Each structure stands twice: as structure tokens, then as C-alpha cells.
Short mmCIF file of C-alpha atoms and ligand atoms in Angstrom, two decimals:
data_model
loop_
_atom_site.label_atom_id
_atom_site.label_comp_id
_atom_site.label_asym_id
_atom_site.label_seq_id
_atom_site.Cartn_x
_atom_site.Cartn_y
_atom_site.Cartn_z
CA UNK A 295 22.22 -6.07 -34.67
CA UNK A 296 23.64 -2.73 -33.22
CA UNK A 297 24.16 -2.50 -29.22
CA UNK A 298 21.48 -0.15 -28.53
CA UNK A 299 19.13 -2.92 -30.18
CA UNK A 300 20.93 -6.16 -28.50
CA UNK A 301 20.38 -4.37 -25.31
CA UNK A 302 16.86 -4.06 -26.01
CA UNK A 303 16.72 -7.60 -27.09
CA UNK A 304 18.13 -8.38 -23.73
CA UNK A 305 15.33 -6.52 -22.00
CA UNK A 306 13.05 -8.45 -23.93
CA UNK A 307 14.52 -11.88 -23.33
CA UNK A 308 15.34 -11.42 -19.20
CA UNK A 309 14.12 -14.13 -17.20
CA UNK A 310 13.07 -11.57 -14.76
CA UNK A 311 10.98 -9.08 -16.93
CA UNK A 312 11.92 -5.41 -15.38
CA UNK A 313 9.78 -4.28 -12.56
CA UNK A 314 10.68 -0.73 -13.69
CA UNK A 315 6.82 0.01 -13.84
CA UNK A 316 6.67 -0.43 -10.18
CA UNK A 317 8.91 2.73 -9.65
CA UNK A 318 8.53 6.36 -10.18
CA UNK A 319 11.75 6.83 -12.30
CA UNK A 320 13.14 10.53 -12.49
CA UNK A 321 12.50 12.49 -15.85
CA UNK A 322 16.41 12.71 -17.70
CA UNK A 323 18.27 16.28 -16.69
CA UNK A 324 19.08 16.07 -20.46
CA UNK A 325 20.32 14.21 -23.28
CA UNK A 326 18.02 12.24 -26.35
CA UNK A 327 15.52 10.19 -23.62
CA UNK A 328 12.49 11.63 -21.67
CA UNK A 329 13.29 8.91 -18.34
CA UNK A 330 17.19 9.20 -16.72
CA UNK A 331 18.78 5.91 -16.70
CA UNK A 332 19.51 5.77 -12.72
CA UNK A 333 22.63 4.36 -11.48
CA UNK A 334 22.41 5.71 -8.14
CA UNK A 335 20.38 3.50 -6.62
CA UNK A 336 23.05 2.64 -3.87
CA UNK A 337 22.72 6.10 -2.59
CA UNK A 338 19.25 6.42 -2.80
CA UNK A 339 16.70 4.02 -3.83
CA UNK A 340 13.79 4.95 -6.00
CA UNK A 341 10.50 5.52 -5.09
CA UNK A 342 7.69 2.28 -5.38
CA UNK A 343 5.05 3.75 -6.74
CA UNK A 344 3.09 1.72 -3.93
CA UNK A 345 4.29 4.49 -1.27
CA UNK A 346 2.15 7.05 -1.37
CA UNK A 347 -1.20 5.06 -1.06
CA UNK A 348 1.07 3.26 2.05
CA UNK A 349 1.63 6.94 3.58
CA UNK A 350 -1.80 8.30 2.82
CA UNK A 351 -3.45 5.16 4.53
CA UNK A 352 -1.43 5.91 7.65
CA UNK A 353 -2.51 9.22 7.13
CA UNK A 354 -5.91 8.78 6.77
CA UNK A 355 -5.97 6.67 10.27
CA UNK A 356 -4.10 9.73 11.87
CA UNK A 357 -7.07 12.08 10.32
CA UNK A 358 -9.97 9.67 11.33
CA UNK A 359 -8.63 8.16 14.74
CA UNK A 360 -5.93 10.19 16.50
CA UNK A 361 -4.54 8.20 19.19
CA UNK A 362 -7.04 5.61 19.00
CA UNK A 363 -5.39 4.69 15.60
CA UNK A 364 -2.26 3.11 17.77
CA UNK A 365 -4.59 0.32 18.61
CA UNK A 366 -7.44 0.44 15.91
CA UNK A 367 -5.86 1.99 12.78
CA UNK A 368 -5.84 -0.04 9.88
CA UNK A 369 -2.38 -1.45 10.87
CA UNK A 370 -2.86 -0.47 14.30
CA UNK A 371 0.55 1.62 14.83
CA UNK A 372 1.38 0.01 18.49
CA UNK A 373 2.53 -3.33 16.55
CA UNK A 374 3.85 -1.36 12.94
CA UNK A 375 7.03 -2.49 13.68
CA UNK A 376 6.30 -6.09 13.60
CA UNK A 377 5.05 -6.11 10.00
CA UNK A 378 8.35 -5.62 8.54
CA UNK A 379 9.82 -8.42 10.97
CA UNK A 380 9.03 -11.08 8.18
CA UNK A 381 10.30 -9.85 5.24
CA UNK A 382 13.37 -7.81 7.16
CA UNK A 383 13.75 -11.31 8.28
CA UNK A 384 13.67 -13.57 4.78
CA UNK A 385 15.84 -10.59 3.47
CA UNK A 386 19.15 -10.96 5.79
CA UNK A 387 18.59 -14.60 6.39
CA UNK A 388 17.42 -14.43 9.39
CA UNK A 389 15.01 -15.32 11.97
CA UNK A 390 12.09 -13.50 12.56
CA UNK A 391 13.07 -12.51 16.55
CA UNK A 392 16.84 -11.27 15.57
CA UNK A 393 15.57 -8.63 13.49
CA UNK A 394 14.34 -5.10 14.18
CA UNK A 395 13.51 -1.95 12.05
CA UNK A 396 14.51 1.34 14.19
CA UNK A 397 16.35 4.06 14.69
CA UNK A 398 19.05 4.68 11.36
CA UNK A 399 22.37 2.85 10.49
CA UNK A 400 24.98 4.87 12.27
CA UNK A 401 22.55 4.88 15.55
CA UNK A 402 22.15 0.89 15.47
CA UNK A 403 25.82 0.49 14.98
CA UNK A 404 26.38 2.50 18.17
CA UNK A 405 23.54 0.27 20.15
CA UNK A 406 24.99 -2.86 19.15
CA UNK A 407 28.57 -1.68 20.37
CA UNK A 408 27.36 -0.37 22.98
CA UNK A 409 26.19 -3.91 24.10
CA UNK A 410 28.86 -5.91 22.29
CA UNK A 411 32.44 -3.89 21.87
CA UNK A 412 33.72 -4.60 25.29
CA UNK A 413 37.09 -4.12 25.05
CA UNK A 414 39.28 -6.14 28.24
CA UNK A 415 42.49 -6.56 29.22
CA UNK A 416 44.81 -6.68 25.67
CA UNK A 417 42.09 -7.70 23.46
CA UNK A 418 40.30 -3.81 22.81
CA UNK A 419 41.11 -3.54 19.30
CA UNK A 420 38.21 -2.97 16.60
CA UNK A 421 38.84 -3.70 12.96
CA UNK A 422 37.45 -1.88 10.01
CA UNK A 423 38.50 -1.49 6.14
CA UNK A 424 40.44 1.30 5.32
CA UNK A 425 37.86 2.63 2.68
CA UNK A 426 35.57 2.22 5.33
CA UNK A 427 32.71 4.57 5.48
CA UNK A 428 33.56 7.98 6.89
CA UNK A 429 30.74 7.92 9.50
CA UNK A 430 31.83 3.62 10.67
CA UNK A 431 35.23 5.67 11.00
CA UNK A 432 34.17 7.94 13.56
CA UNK A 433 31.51 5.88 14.84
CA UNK A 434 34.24 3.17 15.91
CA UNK A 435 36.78 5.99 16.74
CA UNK A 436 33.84 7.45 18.94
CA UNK A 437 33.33 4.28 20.73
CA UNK A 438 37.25 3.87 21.62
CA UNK A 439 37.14 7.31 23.30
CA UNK A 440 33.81 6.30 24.54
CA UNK A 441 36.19 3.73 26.90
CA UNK A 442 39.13 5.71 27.63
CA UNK A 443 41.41 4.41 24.85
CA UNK A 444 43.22 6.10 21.78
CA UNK A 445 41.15 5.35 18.50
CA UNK A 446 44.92 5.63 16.67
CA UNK A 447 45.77 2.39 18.64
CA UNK A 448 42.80 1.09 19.25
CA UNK A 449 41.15 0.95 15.61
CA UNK A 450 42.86 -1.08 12.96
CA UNK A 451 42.49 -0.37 9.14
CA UNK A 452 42.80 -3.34 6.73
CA UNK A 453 44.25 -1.76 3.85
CA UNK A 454 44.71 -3.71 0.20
CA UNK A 455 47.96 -4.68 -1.13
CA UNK A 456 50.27 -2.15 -2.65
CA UNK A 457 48.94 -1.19 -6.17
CA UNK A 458 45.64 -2.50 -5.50
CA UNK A 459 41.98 -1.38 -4.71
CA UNK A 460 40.15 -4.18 -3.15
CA UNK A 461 41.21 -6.44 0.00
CA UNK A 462 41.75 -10.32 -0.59
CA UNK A 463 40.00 -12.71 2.02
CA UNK A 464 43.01 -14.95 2.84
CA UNK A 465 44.99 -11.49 3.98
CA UNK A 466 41.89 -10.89 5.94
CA UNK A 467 42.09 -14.07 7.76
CA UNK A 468 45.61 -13.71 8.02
CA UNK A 469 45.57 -10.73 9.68
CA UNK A 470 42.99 -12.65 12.01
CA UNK A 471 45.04 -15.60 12.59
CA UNK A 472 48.25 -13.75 13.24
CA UNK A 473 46.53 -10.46 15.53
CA UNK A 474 42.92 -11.81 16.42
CA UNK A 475 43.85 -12.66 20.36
CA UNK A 476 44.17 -8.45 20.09
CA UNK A 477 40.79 -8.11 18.49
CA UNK A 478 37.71 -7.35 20.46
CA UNK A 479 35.44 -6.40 17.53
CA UNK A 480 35.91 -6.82 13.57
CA UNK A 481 32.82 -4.63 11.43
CA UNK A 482 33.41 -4.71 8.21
CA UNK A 483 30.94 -3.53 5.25
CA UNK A 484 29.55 -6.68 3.76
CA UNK A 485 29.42 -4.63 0.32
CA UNK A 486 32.23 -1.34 0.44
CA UNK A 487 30.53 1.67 -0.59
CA UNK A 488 33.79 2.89 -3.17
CA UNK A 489 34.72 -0.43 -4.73
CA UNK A 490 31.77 -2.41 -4.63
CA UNK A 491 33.57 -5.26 -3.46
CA UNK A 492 31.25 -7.89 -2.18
CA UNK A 493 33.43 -9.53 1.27
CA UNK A 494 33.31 -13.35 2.12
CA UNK A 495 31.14 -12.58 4.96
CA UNK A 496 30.85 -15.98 5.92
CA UNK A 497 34.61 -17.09 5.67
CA UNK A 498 35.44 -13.93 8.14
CA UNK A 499 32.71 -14.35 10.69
CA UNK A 500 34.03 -17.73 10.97
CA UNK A 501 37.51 -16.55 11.46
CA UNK A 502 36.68 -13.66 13.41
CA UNK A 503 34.51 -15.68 16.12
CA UNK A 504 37.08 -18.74 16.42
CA UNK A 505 39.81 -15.75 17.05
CA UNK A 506 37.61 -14.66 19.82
CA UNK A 507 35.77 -11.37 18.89
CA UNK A 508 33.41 -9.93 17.97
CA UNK A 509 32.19 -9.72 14.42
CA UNK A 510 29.15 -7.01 13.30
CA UNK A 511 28.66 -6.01 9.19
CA UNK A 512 27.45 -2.75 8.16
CA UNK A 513 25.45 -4.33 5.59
CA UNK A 514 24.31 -0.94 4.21
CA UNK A 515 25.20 -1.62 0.57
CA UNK A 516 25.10 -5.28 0.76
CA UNK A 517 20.99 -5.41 2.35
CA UNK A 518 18.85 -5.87 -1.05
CA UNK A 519 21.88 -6.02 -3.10
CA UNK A 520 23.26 -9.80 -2.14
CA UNK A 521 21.97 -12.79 -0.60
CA UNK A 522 22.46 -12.65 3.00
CA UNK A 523 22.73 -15.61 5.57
CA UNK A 524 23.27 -13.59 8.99
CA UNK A 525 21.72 -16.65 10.84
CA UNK A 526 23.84 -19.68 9.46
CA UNK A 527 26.78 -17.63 8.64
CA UNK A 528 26.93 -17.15 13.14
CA UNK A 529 27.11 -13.43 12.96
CA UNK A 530 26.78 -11.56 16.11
CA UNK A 531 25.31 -8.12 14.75
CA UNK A 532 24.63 -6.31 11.64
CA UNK A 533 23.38 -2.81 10.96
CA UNK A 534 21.69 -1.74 7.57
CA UNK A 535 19.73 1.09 6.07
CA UNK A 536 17.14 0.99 4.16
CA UNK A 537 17.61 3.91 1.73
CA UNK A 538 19.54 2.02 -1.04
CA UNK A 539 19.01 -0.75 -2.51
CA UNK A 540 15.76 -1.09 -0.16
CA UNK A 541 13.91 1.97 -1.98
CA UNK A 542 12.89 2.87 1.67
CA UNK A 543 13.17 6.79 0.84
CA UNK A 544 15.71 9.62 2.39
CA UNK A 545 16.69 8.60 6.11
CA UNK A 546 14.35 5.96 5.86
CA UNK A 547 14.13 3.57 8.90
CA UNK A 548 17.44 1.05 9.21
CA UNK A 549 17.12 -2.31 10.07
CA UNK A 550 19.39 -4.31 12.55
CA UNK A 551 20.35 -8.07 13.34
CA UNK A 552 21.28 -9.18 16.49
CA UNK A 553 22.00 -13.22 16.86
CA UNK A 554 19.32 -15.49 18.63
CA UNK A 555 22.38 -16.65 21.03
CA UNK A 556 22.72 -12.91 22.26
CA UNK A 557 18.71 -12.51 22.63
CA UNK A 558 18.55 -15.30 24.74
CA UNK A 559 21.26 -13.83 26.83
CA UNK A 560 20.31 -11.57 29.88
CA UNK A 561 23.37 -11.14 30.71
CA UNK A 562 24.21 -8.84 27.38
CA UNK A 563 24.20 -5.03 28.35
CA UNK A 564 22.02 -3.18 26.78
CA UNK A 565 21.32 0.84 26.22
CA UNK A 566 17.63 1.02 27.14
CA UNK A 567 14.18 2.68 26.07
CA UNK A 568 10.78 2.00 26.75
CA UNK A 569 10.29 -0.09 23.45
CA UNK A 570 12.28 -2.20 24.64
CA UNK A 571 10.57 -3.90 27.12
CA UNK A 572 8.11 -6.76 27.19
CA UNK A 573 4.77 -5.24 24.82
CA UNK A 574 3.00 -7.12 27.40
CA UNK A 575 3.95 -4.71 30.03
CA UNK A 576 4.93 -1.76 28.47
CA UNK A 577 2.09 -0.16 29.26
CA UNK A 578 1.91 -0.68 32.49
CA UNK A 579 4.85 1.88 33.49
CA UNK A 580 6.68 -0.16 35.57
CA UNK A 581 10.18 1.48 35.91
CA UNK A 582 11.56 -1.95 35.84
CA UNK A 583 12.43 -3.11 32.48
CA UNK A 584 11.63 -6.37 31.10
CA UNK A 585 13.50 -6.97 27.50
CA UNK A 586 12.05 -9.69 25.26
CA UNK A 587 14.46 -12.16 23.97
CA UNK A 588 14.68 -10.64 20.35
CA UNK A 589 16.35 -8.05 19.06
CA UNK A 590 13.01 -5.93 19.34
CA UNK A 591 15.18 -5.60 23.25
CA UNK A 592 17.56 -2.59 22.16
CA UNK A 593 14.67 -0.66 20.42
CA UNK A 594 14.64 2.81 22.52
CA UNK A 595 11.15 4.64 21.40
CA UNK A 596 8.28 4.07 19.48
CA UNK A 597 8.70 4.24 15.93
CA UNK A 598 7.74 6.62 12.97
CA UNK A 599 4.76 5.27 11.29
CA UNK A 600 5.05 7.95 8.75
CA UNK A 601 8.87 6.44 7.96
CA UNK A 602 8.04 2.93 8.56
CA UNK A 603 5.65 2.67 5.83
CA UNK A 604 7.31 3.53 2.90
CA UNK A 605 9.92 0.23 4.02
CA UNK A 606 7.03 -1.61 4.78
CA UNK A 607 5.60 -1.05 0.89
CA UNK A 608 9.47 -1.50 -0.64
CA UNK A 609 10.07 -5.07 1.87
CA UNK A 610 6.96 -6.55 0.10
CA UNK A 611 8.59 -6.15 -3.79
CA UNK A 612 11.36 -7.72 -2.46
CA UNK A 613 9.54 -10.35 -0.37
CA UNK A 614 7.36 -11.25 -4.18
CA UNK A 615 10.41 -11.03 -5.80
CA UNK A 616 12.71 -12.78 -4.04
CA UNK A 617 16.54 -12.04 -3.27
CA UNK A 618 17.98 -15.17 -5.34
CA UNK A 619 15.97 -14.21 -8.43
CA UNK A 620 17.34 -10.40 -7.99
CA UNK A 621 20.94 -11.25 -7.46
CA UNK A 622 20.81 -13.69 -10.45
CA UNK A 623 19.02 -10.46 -12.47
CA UNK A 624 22.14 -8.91 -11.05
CA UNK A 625 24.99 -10.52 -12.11
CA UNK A 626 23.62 -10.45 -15.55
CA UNK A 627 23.01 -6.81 -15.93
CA UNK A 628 25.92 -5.86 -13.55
CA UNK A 629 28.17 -8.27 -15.88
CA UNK A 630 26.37 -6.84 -19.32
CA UNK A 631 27.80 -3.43 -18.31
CA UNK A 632 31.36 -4.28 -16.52
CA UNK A 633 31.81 -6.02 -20.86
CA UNK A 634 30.62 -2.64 -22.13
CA UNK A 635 32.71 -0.52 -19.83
CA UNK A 636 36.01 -3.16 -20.76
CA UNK A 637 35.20 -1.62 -24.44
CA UNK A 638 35.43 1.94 -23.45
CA UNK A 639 38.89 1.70 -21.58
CA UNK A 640 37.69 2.33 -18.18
CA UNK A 641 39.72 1.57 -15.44
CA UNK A 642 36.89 -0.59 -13.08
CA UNK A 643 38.00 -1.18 -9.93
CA UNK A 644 35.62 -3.10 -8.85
CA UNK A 645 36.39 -6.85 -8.56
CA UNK A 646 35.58 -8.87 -12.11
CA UNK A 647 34.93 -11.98 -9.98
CA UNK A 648 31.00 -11.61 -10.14
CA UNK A 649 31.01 -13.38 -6.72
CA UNK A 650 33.09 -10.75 -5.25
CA UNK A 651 30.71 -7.52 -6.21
CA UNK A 652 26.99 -6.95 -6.15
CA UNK A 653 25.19 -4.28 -7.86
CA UNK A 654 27.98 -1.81 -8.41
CA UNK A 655 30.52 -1.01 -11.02
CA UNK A 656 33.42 1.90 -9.66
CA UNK A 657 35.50 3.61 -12.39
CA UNK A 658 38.48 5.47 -11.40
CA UNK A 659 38.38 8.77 -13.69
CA UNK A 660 40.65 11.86 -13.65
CA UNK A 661 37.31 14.32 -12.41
CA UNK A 662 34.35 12.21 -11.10
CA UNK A 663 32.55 15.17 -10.14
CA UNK A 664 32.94 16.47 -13.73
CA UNK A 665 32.02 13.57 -15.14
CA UNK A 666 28.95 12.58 -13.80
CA UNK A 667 27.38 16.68 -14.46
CA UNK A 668 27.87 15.47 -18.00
CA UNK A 669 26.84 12.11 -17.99
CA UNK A 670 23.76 14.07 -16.42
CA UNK A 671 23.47 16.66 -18.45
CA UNK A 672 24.19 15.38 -21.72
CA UNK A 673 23.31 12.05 -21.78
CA UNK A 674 20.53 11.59 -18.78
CA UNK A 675 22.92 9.01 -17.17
CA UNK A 676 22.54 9.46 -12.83
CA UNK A 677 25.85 8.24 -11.45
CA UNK A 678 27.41 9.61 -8.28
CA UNK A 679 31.06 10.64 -7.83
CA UNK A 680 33.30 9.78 -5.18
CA UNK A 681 35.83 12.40 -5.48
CA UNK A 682 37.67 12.83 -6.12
CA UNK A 683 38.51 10.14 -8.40
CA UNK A 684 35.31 7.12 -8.24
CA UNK A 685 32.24 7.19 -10.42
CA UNK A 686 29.71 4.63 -9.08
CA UNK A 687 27.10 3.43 -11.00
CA UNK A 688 24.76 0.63 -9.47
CA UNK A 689 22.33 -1.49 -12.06
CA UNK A 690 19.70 -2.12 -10.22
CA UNK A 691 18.08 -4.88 -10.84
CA UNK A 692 14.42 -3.85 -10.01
CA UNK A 693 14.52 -1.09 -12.18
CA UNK A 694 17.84 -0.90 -14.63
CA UNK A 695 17.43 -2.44 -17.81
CA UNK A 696 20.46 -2.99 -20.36
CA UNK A 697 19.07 -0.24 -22.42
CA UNK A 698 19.97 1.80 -19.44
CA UNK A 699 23.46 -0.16 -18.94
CA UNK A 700 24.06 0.35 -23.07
CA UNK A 701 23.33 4.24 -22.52
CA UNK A 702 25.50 4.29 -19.82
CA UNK A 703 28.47 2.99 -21.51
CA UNK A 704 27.94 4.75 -25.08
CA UNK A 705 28.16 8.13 -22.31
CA UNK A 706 31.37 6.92 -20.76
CA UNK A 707 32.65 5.66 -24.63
CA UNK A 708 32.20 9.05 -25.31
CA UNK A 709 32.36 11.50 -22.46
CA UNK A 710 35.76 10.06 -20.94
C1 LIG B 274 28.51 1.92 4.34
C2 LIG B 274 27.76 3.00 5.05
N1 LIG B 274 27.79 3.06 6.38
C3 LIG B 274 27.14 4.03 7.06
C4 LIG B 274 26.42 5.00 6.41
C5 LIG B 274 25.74 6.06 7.22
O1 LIG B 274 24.36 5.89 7.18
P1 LIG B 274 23.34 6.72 8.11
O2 LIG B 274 23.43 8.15 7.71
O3 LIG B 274 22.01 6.14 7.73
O4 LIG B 274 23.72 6.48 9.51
C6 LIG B 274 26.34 4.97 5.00
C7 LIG B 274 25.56 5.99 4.28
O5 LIG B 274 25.54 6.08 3.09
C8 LIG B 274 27.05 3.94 4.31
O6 LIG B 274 27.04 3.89 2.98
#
């Protein structure tokens, strides 16, 4: 049997048949196939094809009942927000009153520091990874300004060992042992956007909480990619979007975690809005605020319907699905293509441990840019490049098949 017709054979076999016919997948800029095989759904998530009736109902209500559709639309849109509380919930591990959809991911990380980076006395500092996402970089930067300190002192960048790409936990907890009694808050990503490597979330919240700080995730690749335990694993915050892995569309709405021991506290400062209060009394314009104890307490203003509902129809796949059957579908298709890319040469930098990496397979080539126009053009392969020197390519398990993983790595055979 050739590849191309093992890989089918694979398809065939799955224990999770594809649910590629769920999604609208984009027509191939060129080569011999009439559908692209995507790779880029860490960057942006395709659409369910269960969207646009989800939109056009909303819009329908908005035609027929105007305002009165807050309180009488089909999903009256006063309460939207608390459909996706469920499966936002089951999806991070979580309970159903430490989770929120608002707002987008670089705006809840700011909220939650605002209320939990409170740098005192010679514990101020904040640690990140050094191939941290650019905007977590300025965001945490941003906040050390934000209370009178220098960001070059006050921000700390875990970099990897000489020589090598990806950060090992025990350096991490090192670092935590040895420094943590300087530490105010640790926010790592839970899955780094350039290598893909999947962090021991659980092992550093532990360490990060017995050091004494503060420990938030920017869970933006790691929501819908990985299984998730924010609840057990004692995390204090986390911060995700939803445009990923979570097929929510562009700029969809994020999603945020706050632990039940911090919505039960009063005492927690919090940036406020009048969505924020008690439902029971919001409308009752008191200028006194009354937060609920869940993490519905740091949502500002009422939400977008119109960007709510696309989530709202993507959080139900994965709700019927289920995050341990995807991550299983994972591993197999992400470890299908890390053997074919071994073949070709490719420098992966991803870890091989599938326990360290989710979804996502990074290849360090001479011109990434270059590379993925022709794996476009010629071939109908959508990667994304990293310049200058990462290709990322992300098989999804809703909707990537290993015929897509085998044209992916004939391309690279070829092309690099
Ligand atoms: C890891 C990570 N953090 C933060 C962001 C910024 O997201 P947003 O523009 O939704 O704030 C991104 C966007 O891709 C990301 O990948």
C-alpha cells in the first residue's frame, strides 16, 4: 500500500470518524485537490457550518422584536451569556460559576491583573516565557508601568537552555524554588504559540502557589486543543480566545476563568461595569454595585449577541464530542504527521513527547514565509509562518484527516 492510500485507510479506520462535514472547509489556492488541507486552525478556526442558522436566528429576533428580544427572543439576549457557561465550563475543567465569555483575550488578561497582579514590597515580579506572545509581552510590560515600576526589572523571561527550543519543567520549578519569594505573578501559555509545547500546567501552578504568587495561563492555544483541569489543578486565572481551536470566528468572544476561592472573596479588587453586578438588580440602576460570586463579577458591558453565537454553535461540537475523545484523535493524527515530517528531514521543534505538545507541529525552515506561498500555491497545503524562520501547521482533529497530514508532508518532502 502507498502512503497516500495508508492515509486514507487511516481515515477510514479512526475511532473518531472526521467531523470534517460539520465545517465549511476553504476551496485549495492551488495544487491537484478541489478542498485546501488546513493547518491553520490555531490561528483561526474554521467555520461550523451550524453558524449561520445560529446568527440568522439572532437575527431574525432583532428583525421581529427589537428590544423586546433581550427578554423574549428565542434565547432571550439578557441571559446569552449564560448558555455558553456549561460547555465553557466542561471545556477548561471547570465549574460552571468560574467561567465567563466576554470581552477578548488580551482585555481579560488585563481584568484579571488588574484584580490579581498586586505587586508589594520585594515580591512585584511577573514571569512569562521568553517566546511569549508579543501582545502577553506588552500586556505584562503595560501592567508594570501601570504601578510605577520598570517592566526591564520587573518582568522575567524564562528562556530554554542553550541550543534548545522548548523550556523543561524542572528548570521551571527551579527557577520557582530558587526566585519565587520575588514573584508576584507567573502567566505562562498553557500551549506556546511558536513551539507548540504543551507546559505541565499542573506541576507549575502547584509550584507557583506554594512559592506565594500568583499563577494565570493564557490558555489561547491550549483551550480546545488539550484537556484542561483549571479547577483541580488550583489555578487562580486563565484567559482564552475562542478563535482557534474553538472555531468561534475572527475576534470572536474570549472566555476567562477565575477560581471559586477568588469569587467568594469580596475583598478581591475588581475593575467594574454594569454586567457585573447582581442580574437581580442590575436593572434597577442603583449606583452601588453588587458583584455575584462568579466570575460573571469582572464582566464590564453587555455582550455581543451577534459574536456570542457563533461560540455558542462551535461550544456544542465540542460539548457532543468531548475533549478526551479529541485529544486522543489528536495525538494520533498529530503523531501520524510528526513520523512523516521525521522522513522528510525537517527540523521539528516541537517536543516529540506527545504529552508535551497538542495539536501543533513547528518546523524551523530557512524562509517560512516562502514556504508556506508554495505549500499554498502549489500544493493547497494552509500553514502559517512565523518568520522568520517557524512554519506551524496544526492537525486539527475536528476537521484534519491523514490524507490532509500525508499531503502535507509529500509538500514539505518536496518543497523544502
Ligand atoms: C498566545 C496568545 N496570546 C494572546 C493573543 C492575543 O489575542 P487577542 O488579540 O484576542 O487579544 C494571541 C493571539 O493570537 C495568542 O496566540
Amino acid at each position: 500500500m502507498n502512503q497516500e492510500d495508508e492515509a486514507r485507510r487511516l481515515d477510514e479506520t479512526d475511532p473518531l470518524p472526521t467531523l470534517r462535514g460539520e465545517f465549511l472547509i476553504p476551496p485549495a489556492p492551488g495544487g491537484p485537490c478541489a478542498e485546501a488541507a488546513y493547518f491553520a486552525g490555531n490561528s483561526l478556526g474554521l467555520q461550523p457550518k451550524s453558524v449561520a442558522g445560529r446568527l440568522r436566528e439572532e437575527l431574525d429576533d432583532w428583525a421581529r422584536l427589537a428590544v423586546e428580544a433581550h427578554t423574549r427572543g428565542g434565547r432571550p439576549w439578557v441571559d446569552y451569556h449564560e448558555l455558553l457557561r456549561g460547555p465553557a465550563a466542561r471545556l477548561v475543567g471547570a465549574l460552571p460559576h468560574e467561567v465567563v465569555a466576554m470581552n477578548s483575550l488580551t482585555v481579560n488578561l488585563h481584568l484579571m491583573m488588574a484584580s490579581f497582579y498586586r505587586p508589594a514590597g520585594t515580591r512585584t515580579r511577573i514571569v512569562i516565557e521568553d517566546a511569549a506572545f508579543p501582545s502577553d509581552s506588552y500586556a505584562v510590560a503595560s501592567q508594570a508601568v501601570h504601578h510605577g515600576l520598570d517592566p526591564a526589572g520587573t518582568v522575567v523571561r524564562l528562556r530554554p537552555r542553550d541550543g534548545e527550543h522548548t523550556l523543561h519543567t524542572e528548570d521551571v520549578l527551579a527557577f520557582l524554588d530558587r526566585e519565587g519569594g520575588t514573584v508576584a505573578l507567573v502567566l505562562l501559555g498553557g500551549v506556546n504559540y511558536l513551539t507548540g509545547q504543551l507546559m505541565d500546567m499542573a506541576a507549575i501552578t502547584k509550584a507557583g502557589r506554594a512559592a506565594g504568587a500568583v499563577v494565570g495561563w493564557d490558555l489561547a492555544h491550549a483551550a480546545g486543543n488539550v484537556p484542561l483541569r483549571l479547577h483541580d489543578w488550583d489555578v487562580d486565572f486563565a484567559a482564552w480566545c475562542t478563535y482557534k481551536y474553538l472555531n468561534g470566528g475572527p475576534g470572536a468572544v474570549a472566555g476567562c476563568f477565575v477560581h471559586e476561592r477568588h469569587v467568594r472573596d469580596a475583598s478581591v479588587p475588581k475593575l467594574a461595569g454594569w454586567w457585573g453586578t447582581d442580574p437581580a438588580v442590575r436593572f434597577r440602576m442603583d449606583p452601588d454595585i453588587a458583584p455575584p460570586a462568579s466570575a460573571d463579577a469582572w464582566q464590564l458591558s453587555n455582550p455581543p449577541i451577534m459574536a456570542l453565537a457563533p461560540v455558542l454553535a462551535s461550544l456544542e461540537i465540542f460539548d457532543r464530542v468531548g475533549m478526551d475523545a479529541l485529544r486522543a484523535k489528536s495525538e494520533r493524527l498529530t503523531g501520524y504527521l510528526a513520523d512523516r515530517l521525521a522522513e522528510t528531514g525537517a527540523e521539528v521543534v516541537t517536543p516529540a513527547d506527545p504529552a508535551a505538545r497538542g495539536s501543533q507541529l513547528s518546523v524551523r525552515v530557512a524562509d517560512a514565509g516562502g514556504l508556506v506561498r508554495r505549500l499554498a500555491e502549489a500544493r493547497g497545503v494552509i500553514a502559517d509562518a512565523r518568520e522568520p524562520d517557524v512554519v506551524r501547521l496544526a492537525p486539527v482533529p475536528l476537521y484534519c484527516t491523514f490524507h490532509d497530514c500525508h499531503r502535507a508532508a509529500a509538500a514539505l518532502a518536496d518543497l523544502l
